[in-house]
The first five atom37 places (N, CA, C, CB, O) and aatype in JSON, in Angstrom:
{
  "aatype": [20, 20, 20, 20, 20, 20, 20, 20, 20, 20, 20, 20, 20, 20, 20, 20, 20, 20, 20, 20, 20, 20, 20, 20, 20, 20, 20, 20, 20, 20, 20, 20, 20, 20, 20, 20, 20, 20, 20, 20, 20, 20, 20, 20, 20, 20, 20, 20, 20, 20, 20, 20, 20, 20, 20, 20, 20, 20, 20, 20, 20, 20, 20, 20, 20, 20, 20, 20, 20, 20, 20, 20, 20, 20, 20, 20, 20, 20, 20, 20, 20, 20, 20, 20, 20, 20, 20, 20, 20, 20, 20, 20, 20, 20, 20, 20, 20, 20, 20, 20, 20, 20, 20, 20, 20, 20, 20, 20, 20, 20, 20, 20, 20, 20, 20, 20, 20, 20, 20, 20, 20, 20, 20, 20, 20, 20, 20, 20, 20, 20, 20, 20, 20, 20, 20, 20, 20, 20],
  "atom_mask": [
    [1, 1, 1, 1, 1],
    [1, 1, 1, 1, 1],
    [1, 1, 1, 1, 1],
    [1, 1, 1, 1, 1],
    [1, 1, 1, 1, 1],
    [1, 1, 1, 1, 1],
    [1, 1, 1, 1, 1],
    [1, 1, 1, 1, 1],
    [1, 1, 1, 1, 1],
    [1, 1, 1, 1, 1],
    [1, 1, 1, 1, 1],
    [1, 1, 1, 1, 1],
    [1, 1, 1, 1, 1],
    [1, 1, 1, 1, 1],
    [1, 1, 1, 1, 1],
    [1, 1, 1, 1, 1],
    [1, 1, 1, 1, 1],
    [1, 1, 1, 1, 1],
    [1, 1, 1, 1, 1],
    [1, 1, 1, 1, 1],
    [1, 1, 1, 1, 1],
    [1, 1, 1, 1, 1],
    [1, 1, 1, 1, 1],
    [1, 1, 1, 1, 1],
    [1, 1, 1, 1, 1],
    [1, 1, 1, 1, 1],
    [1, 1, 1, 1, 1],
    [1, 1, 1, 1, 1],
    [1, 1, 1, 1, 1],
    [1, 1, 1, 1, 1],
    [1, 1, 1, 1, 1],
    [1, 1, 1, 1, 1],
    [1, 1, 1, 1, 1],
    [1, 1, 1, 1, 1],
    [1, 1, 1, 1, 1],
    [1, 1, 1, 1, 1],
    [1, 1, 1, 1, 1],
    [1, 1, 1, 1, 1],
    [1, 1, 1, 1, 1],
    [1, 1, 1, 1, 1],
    [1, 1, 1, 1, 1],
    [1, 1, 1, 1, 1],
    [1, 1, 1, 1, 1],
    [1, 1, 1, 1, 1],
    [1, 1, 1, 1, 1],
    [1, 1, 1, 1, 1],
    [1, 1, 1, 1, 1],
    [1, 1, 1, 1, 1],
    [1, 1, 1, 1, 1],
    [1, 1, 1, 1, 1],
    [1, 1, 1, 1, 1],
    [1, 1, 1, 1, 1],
    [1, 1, 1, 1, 1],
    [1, 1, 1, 1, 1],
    [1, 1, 1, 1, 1],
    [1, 1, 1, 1, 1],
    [1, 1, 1, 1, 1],
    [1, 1, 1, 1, 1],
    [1, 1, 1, 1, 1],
    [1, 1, 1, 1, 1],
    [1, 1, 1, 1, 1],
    [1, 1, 1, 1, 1],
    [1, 1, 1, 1, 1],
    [1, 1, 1, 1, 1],
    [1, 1, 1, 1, 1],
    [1, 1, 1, 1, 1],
    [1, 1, 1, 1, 1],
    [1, 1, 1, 1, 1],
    [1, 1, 1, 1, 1],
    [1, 1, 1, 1, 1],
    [1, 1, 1, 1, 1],
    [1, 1, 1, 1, 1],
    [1, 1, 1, 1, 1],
    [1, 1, 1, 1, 1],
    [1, 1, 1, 1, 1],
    [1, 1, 1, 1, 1],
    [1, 1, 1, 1, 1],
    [1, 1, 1, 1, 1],
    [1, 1, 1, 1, 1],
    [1, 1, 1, 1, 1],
    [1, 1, 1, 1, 1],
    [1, 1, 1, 1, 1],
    [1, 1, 1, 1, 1],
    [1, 1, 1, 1, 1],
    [1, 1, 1, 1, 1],
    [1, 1, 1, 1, 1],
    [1, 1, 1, 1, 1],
    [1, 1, 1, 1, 1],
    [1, 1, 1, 1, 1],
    [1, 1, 1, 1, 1],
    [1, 1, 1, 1, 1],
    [1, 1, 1, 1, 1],
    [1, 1, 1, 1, 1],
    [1, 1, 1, 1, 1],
    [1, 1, 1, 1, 1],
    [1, 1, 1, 1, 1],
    [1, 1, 1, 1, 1],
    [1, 1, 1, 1, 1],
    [1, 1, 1, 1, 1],
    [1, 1, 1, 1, 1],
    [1, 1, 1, 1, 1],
    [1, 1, 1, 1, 1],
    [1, 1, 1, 1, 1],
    [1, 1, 1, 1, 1],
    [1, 1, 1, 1, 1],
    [1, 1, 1, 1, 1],
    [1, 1, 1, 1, 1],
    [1, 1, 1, 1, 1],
    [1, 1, 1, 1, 1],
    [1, 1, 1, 1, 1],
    [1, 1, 1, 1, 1],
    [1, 1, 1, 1, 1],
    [1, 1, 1, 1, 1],
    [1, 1, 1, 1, 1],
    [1, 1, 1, 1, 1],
    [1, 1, 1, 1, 1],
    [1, 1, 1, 1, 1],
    [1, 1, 1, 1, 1],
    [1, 1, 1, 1, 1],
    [1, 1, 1, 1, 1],
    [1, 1, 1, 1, 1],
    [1, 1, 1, 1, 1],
    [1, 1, 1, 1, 1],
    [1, 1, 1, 1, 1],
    [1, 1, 1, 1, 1],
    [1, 1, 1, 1, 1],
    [1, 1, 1, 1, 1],
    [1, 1, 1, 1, 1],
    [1, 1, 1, 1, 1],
    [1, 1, 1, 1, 1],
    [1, 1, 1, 1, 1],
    [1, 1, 1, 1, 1],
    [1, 1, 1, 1, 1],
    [1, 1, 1, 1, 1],
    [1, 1, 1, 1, 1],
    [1, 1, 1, 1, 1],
    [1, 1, 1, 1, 1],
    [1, 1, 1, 1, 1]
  ],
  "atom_positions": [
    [[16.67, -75.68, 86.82], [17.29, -75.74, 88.12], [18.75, -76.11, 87.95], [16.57, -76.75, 89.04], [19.08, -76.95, 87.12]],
    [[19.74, -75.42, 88.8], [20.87, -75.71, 88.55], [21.29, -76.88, 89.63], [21.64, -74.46, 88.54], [21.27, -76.7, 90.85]],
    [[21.64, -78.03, 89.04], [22.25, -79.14, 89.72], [23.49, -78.68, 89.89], [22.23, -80.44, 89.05], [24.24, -79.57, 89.48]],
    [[23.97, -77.98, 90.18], [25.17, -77.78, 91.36], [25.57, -76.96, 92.44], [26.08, -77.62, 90.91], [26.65, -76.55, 92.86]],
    [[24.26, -76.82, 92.8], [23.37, -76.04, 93.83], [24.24, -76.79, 95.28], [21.28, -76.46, 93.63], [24.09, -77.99, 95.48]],
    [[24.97, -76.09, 96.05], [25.38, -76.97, 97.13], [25.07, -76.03, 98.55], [27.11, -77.45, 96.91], [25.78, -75.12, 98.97]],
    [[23.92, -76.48, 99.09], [23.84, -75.87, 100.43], [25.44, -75.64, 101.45], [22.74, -76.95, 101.22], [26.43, -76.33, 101.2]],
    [[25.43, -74.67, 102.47], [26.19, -74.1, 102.52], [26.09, -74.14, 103.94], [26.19, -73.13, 101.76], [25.16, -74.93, 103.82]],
    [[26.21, -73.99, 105.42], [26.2, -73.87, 106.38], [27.14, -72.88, 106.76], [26.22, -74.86, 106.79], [28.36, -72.98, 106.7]],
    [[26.33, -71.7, 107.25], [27.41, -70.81, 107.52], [28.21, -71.45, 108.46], [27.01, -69.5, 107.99], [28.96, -71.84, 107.56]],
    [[28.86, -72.04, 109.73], [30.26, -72.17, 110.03], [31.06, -73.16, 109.31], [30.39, -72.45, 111.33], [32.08, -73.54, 109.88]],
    [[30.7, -73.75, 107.86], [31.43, -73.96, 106.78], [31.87, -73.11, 105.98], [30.97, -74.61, 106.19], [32.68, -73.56, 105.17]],
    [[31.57, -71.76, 105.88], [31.81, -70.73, 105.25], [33.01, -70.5, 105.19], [31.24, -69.84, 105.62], [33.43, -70.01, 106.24]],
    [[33.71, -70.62, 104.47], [35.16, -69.84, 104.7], [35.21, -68.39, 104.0], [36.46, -70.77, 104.01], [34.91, -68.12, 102.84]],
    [[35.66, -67.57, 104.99], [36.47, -66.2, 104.79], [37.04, -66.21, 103.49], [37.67, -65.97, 105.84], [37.75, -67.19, 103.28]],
    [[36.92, -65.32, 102.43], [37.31, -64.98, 101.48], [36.82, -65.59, 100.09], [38.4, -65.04, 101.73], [37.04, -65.2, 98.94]],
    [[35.69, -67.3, 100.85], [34.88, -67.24, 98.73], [34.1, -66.83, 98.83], [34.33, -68.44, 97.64], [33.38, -66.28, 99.67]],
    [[34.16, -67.1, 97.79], [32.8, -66.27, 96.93], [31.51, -66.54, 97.52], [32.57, -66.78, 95.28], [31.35, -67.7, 97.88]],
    [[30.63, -65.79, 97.69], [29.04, -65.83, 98.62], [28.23, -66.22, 97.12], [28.32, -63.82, 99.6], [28.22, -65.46, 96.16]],
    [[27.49, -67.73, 97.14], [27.11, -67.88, 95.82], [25.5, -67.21, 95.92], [27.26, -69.58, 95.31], [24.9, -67.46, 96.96]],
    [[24.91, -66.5, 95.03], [23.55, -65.41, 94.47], [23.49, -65.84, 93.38], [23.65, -63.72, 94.35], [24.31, -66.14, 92.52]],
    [[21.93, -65.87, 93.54], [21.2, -66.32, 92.05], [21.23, -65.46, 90.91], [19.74, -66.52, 92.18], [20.14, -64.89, 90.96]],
    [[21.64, -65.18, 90.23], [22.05, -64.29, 89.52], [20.26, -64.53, 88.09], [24.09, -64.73, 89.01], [19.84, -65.51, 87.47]],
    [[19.75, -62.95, 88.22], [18.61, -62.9, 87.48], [18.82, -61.83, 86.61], [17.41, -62.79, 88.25], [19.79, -61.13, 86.92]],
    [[18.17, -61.46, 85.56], [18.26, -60.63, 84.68], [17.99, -59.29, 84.97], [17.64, -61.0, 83.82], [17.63, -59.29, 86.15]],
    [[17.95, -58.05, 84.5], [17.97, -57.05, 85.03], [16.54, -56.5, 84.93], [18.98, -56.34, 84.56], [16.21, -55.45, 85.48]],
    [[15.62, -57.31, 84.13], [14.1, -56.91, 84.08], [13.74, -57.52, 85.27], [13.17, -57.42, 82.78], [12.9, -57.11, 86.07]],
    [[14.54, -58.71, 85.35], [13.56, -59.82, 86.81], [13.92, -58.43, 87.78], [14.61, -62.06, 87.66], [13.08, -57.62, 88.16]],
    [[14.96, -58.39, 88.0], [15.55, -57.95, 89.42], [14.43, -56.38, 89.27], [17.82, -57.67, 89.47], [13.73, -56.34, 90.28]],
    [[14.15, -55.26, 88.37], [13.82, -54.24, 88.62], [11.97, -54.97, 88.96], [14.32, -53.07, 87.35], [11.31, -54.26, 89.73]],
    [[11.51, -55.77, 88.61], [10.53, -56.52, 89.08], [9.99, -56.57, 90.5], [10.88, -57.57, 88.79], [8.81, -56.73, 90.83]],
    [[11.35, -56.37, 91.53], [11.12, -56.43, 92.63], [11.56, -55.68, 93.32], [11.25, -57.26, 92.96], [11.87, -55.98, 94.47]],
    [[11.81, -53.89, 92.59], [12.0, -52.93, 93.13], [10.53, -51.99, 93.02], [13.26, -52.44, 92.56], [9.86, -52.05, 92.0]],
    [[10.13, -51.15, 94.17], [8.35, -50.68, 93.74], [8.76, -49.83, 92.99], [7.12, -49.99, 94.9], [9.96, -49.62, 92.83]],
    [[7.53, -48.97, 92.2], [7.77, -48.64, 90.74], [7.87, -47.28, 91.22], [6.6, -49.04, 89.49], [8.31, -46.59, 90.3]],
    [[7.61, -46.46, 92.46], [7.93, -45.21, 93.17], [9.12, -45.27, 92.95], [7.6, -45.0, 94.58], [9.47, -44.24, 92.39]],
    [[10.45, -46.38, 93.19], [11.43, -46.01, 93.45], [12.22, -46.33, 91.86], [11.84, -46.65, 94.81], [13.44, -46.29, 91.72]],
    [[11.38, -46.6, 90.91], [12.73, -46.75, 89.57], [11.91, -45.16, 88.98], [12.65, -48.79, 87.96], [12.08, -45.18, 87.76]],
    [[11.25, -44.04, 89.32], [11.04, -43.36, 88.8], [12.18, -42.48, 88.73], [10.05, -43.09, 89.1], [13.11, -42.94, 89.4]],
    [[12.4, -41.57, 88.26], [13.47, -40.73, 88.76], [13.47, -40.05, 90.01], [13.66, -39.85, 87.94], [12.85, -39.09, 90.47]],
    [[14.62, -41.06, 90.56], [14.98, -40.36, 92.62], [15.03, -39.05, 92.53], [16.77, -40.74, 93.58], [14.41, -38.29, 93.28]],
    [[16.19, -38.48, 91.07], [16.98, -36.93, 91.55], [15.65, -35.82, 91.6], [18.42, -36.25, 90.08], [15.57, -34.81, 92.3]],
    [[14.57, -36.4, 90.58], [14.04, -35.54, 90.42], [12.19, -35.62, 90.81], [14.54, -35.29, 89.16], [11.23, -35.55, 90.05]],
    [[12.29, -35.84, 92.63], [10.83, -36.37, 93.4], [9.96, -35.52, 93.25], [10.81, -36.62, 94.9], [8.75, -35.69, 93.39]],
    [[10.79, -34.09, 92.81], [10.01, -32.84, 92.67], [8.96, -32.58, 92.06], [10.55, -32.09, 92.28], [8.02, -32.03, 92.62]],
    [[8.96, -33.08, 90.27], [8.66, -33.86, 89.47], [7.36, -34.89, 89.44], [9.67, -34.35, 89.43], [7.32, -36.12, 89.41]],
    [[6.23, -33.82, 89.46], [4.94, -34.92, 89.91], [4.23, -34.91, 88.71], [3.81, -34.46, 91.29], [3.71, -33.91, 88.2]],
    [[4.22, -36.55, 88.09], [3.39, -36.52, 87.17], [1.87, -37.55, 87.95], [4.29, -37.14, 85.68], [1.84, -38.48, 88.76]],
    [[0.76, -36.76, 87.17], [-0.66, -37.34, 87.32], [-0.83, -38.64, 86.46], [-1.77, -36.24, 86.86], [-0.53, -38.96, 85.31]],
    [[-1.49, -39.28, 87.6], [-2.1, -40.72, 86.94], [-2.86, -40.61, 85.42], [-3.35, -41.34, 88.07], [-3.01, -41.33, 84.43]],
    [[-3.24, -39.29, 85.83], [-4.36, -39.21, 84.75], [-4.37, -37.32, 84.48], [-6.17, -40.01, 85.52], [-3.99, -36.63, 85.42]],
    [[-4.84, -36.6, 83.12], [-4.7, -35.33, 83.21], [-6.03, -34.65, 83.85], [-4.33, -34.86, 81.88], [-7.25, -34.83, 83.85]],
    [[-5.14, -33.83, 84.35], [-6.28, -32.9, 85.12], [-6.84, -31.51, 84.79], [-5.84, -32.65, 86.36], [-6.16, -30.49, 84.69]],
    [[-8.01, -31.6, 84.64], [-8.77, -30.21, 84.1], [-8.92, -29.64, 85.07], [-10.08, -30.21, 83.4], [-9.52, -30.12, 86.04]],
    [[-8.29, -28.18, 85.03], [-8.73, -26.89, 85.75], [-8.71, -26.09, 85.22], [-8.25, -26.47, 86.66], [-7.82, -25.82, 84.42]],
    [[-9.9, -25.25, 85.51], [-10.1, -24.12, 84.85], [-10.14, -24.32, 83.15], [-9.0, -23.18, 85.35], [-10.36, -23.42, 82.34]],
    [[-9.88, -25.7, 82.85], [-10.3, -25.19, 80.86], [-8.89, -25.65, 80.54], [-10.67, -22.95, 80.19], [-8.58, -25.93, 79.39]],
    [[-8.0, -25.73, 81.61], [-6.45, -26.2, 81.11], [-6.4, -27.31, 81.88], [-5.07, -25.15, 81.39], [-6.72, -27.4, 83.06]],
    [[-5.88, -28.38, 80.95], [-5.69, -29.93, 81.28], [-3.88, -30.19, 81.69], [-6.25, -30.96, 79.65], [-3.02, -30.05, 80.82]],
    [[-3.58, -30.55, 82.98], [-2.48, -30.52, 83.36], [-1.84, -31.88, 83.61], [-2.51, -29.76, 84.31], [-2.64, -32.47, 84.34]],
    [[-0.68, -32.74, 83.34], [-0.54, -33.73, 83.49], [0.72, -34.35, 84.33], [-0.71, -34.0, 82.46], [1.27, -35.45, 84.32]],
    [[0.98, -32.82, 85.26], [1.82, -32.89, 86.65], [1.99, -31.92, 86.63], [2.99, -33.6, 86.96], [1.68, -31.25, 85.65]],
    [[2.59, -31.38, 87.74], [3.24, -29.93, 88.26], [4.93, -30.24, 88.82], [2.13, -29.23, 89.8], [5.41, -31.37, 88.91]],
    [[5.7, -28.85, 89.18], [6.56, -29.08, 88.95], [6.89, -28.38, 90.52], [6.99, -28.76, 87.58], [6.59, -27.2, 90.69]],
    [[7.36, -28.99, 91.37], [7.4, -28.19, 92.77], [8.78, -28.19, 92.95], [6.6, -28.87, 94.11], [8.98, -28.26, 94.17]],
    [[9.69, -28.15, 92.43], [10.99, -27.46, 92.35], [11.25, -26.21, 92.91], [11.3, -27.31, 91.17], [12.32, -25.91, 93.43]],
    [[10.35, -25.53, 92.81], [10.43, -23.89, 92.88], [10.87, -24.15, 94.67], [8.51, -22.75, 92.39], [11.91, -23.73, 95.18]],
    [[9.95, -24.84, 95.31], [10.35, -25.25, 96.75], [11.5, -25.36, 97.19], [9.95, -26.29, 97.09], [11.68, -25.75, 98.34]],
    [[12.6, -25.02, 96.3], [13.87, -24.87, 96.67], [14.4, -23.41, 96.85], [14.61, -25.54, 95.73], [15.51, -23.13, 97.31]],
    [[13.41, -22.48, 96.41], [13.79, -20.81, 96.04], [12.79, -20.42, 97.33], [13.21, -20.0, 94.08], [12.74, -19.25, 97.71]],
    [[11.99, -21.48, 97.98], [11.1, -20.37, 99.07], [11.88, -19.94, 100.21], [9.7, -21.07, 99.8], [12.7, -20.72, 100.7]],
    [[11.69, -18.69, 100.72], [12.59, -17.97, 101.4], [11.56, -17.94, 102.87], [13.05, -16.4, 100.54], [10.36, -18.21, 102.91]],
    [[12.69, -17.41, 104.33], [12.12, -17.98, 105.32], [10.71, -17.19, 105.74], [13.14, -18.05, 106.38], [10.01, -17.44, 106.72]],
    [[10.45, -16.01, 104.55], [9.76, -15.21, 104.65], [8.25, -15.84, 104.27], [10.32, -14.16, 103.95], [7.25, -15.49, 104.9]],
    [[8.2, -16.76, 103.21], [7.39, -17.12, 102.39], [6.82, -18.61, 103.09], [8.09, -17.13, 100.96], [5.79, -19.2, 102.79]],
    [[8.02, -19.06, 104.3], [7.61, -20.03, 104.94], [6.67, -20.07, 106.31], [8.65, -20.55, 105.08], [6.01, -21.01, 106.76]],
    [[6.83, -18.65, 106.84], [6.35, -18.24, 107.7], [4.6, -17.89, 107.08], [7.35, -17.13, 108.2], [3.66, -18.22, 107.8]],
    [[4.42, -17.4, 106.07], [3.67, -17.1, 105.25], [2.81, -18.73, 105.54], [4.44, -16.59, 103.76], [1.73, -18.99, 106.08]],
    [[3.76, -19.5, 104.96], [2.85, -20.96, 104.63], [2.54, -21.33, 106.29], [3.98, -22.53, 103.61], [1.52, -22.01, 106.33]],
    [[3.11, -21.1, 107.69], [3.02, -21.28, 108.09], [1.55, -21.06, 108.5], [3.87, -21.19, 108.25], [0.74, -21.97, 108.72]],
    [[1.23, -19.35, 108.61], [-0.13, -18.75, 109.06], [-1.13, -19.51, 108.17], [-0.26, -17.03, 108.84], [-2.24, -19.82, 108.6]],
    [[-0.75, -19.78, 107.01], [-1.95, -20.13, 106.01], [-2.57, -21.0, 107.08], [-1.57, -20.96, 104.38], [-3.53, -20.77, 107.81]],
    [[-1.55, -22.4, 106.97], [-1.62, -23.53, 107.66], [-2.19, -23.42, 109.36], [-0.2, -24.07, 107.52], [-2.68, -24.4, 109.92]],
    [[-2.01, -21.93, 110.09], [-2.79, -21.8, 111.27], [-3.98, -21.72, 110.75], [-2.49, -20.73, 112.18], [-4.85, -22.51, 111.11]],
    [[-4.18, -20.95, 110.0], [-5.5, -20.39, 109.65], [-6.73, -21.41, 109.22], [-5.22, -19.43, 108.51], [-7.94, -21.27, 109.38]],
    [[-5.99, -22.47, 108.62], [-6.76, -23.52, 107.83], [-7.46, -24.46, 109.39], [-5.43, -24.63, 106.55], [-8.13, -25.48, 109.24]],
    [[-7.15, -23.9, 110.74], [-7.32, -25.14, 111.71], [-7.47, -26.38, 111.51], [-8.2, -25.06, 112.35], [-8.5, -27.04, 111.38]],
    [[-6.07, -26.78, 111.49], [-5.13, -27.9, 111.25], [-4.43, -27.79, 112.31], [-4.29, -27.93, 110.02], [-3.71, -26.8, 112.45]],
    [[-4.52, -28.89, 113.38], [-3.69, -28.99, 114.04], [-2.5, -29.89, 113.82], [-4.23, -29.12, 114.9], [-2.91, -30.87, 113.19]],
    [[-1.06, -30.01, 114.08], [-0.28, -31.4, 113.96], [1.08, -31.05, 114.38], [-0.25, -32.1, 112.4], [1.84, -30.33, 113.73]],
    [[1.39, -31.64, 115.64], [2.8, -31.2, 115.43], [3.79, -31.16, 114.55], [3.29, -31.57, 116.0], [4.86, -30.7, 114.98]],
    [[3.74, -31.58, 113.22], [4.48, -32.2, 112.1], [3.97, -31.42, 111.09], [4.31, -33.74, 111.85], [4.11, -32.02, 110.02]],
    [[3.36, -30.18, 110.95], [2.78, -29.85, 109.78], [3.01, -30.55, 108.69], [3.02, -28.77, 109.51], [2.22, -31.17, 107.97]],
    [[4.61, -30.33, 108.6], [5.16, -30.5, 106.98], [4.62, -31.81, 106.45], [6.94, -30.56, 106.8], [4.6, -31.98, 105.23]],
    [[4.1, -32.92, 107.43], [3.57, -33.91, 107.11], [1.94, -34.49, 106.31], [3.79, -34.21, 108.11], [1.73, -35.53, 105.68]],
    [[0.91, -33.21, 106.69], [0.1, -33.02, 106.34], [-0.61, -32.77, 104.86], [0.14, -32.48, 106.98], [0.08, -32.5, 103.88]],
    [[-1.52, -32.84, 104.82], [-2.08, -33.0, 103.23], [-2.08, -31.25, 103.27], [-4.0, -34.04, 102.88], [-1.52, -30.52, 102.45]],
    [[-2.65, -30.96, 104.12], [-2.95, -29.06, 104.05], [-2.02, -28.4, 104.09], [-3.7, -28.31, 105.14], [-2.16, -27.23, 103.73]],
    [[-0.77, -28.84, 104.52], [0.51, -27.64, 104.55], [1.28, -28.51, 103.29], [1.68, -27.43, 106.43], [2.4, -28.09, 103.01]],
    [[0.8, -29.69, 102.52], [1.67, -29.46, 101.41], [1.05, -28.78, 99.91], [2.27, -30.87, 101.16], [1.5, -28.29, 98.88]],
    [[-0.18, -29.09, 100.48], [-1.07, -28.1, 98.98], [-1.01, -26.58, 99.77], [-3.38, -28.71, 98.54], [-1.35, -26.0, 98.74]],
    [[-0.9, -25.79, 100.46], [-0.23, -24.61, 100.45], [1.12, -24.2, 100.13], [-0.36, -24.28, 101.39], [1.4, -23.08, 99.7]],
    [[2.19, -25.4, 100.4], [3.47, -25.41, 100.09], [3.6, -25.08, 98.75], [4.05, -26.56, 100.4], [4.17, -24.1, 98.26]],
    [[2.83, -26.31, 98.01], [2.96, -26.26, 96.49], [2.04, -25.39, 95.71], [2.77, -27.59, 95.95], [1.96, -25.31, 94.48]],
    [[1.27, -24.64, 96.71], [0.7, -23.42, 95.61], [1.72, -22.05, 95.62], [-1.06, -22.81, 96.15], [1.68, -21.15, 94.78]],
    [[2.57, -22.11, 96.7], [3.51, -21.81, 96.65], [4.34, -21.97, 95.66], [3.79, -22.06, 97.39], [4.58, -21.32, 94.64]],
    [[4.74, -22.92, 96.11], [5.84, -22.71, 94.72], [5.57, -22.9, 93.09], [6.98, -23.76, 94.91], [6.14, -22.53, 92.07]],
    [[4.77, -23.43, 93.3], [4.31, -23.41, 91.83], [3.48, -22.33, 91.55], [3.58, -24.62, 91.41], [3.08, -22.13, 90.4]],
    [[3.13, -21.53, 92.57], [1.86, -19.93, 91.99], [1.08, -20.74, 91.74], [2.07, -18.66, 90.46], [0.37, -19.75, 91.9]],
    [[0.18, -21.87, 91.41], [-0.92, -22.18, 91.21], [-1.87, -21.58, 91.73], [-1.0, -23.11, 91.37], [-1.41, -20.7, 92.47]],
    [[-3.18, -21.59, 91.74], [-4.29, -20.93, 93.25], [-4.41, -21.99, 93.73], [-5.97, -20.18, 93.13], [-4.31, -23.07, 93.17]],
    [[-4.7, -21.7, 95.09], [-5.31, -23.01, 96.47], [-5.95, -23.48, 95.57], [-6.37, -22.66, 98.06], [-5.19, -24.31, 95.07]],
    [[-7.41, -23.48, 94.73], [-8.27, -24.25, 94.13], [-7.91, -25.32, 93.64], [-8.8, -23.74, 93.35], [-8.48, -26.36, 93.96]],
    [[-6.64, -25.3, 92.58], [-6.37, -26.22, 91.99], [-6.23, -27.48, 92.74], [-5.46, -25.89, 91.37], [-6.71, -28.55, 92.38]],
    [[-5.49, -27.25, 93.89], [-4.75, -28.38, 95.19], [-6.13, -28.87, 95.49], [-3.76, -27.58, 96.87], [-6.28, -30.04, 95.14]],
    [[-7.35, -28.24, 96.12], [-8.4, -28.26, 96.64], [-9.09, -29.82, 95.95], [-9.12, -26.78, 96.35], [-9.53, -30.86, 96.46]],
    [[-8.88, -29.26, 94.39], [-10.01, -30.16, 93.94], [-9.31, -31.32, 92.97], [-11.24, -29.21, 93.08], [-9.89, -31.65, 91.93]],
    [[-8.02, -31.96, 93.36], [-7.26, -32.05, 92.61], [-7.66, -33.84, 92.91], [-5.79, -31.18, 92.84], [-8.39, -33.7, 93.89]],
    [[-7.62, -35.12, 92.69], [-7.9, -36.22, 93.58], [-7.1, -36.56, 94.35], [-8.17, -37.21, 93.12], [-5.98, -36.09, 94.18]],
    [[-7.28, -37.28, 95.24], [-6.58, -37.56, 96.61], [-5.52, -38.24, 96.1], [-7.39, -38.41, 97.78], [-4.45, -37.63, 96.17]],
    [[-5.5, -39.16, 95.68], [-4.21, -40.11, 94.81], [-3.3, -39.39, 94.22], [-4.66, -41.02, 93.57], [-2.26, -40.05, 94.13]],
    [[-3.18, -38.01, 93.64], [-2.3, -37.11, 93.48], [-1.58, -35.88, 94.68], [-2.96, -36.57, 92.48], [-0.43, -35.5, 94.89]],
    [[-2.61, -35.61, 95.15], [-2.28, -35.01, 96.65], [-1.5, -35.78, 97.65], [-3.55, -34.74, 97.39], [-0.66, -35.15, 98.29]],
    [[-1.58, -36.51, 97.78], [-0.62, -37.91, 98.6], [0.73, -37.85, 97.58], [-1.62, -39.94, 98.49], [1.79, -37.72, 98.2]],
    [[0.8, -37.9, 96.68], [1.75, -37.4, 95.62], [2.56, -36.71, 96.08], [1.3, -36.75, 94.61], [3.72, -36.96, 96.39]],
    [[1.73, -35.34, 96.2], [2.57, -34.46, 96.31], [2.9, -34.11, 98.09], [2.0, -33.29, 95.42], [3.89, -33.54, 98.54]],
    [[1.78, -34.64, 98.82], [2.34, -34.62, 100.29], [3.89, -35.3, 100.17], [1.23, -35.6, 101.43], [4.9, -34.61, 100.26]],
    [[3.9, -36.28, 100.04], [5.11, -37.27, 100.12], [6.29, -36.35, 99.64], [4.92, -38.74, 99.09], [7.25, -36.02, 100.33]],
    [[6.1, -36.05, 98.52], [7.26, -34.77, 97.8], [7.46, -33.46, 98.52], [6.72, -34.17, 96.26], [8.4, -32.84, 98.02]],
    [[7.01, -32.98, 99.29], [6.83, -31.69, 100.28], [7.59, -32.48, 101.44], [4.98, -31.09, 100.7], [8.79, -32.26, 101.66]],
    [[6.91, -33.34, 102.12], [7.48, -34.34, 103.22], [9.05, -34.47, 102.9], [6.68, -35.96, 103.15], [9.84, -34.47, 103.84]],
    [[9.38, -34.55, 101.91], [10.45, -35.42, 101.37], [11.03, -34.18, 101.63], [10.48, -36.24, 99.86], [11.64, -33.97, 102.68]],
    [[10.89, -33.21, 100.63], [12.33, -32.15, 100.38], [11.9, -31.29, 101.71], [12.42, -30.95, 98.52], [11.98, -30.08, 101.51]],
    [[11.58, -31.56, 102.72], [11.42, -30.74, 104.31], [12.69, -31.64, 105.25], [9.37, -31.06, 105.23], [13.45, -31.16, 106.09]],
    [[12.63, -32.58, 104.94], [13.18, -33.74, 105.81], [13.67, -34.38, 105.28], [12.54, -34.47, 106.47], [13.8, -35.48, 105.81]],
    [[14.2, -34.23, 104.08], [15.36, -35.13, 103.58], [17.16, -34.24, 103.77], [14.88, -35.46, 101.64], [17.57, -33.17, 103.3]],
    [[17.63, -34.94, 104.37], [19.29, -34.25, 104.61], [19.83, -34.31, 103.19], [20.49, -35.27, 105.78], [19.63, -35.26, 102.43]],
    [[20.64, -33.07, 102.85], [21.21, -32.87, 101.68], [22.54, -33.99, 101.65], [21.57, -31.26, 101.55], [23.27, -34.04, 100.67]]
  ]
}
């Protein structure tokens, strides 16, 4: 403990010192950032699995939904009908578990199956990442 710890009352504060902070190491401090956010921000696209996933005989250990930047308004309209078709209602599609595993069989060409049977803890994954690059401002 540092004995020269001096409580402070803000209207003792004067304009221009220094605001005294506990100053912690840079392991403490990333300690109390969640571990979603020290992954790499630039790249949310970027979904790796908790665990690898077998489909079809090939074991996969994320996908890469980047391509979601090349879908054209043609291909969205496309995801759109899927997403009628699936009767899903929501005003928010893009928010949904079903319009982001069509999104991302999209862009990744995967088949629906894969998304289908993929576990929920990864699908939330990738909802959040669909969610994200729909509604995130450039």
């Amino acid at each position: 403990m540092d004995n020269n710890y001096k409580e402070t009352n803000r209207e003792d504060f004067v304009p221009g010192d220094e605001i005294p902070v506990a100053q912690v190491s840079d392991e403490e401090a990333n300690k109390l950032i969640p571990a979603e956010l020290v992954e790499d921000e630039d790249n949310f696209l970027k979904i790796t699995f908790s665990k690898p996933y077998n489909f079809e005989g090939e074991i996969f250990n994320g996908i890469d939904l980047s391509g979601l930047e090349d879908i054209k308004g043609r291909q969205l309209t496309a995801i759109e009908k899927a997403f009628g078709k699936a009767g899903v209602v929501s005003s928010m599609p893009e928010t949904t578990s079903t319009y982001a595993k069509i999104a991302a069989s999209a862009a990744t060409g995967l088949p629906a199956e894969f998304f289908e049977d993929l576990p929920g803890k990864e699908v939330r994954k990738i909802k959040s990442a669909v969610t994200r690059f729909f509604y995130e401002e450039d």
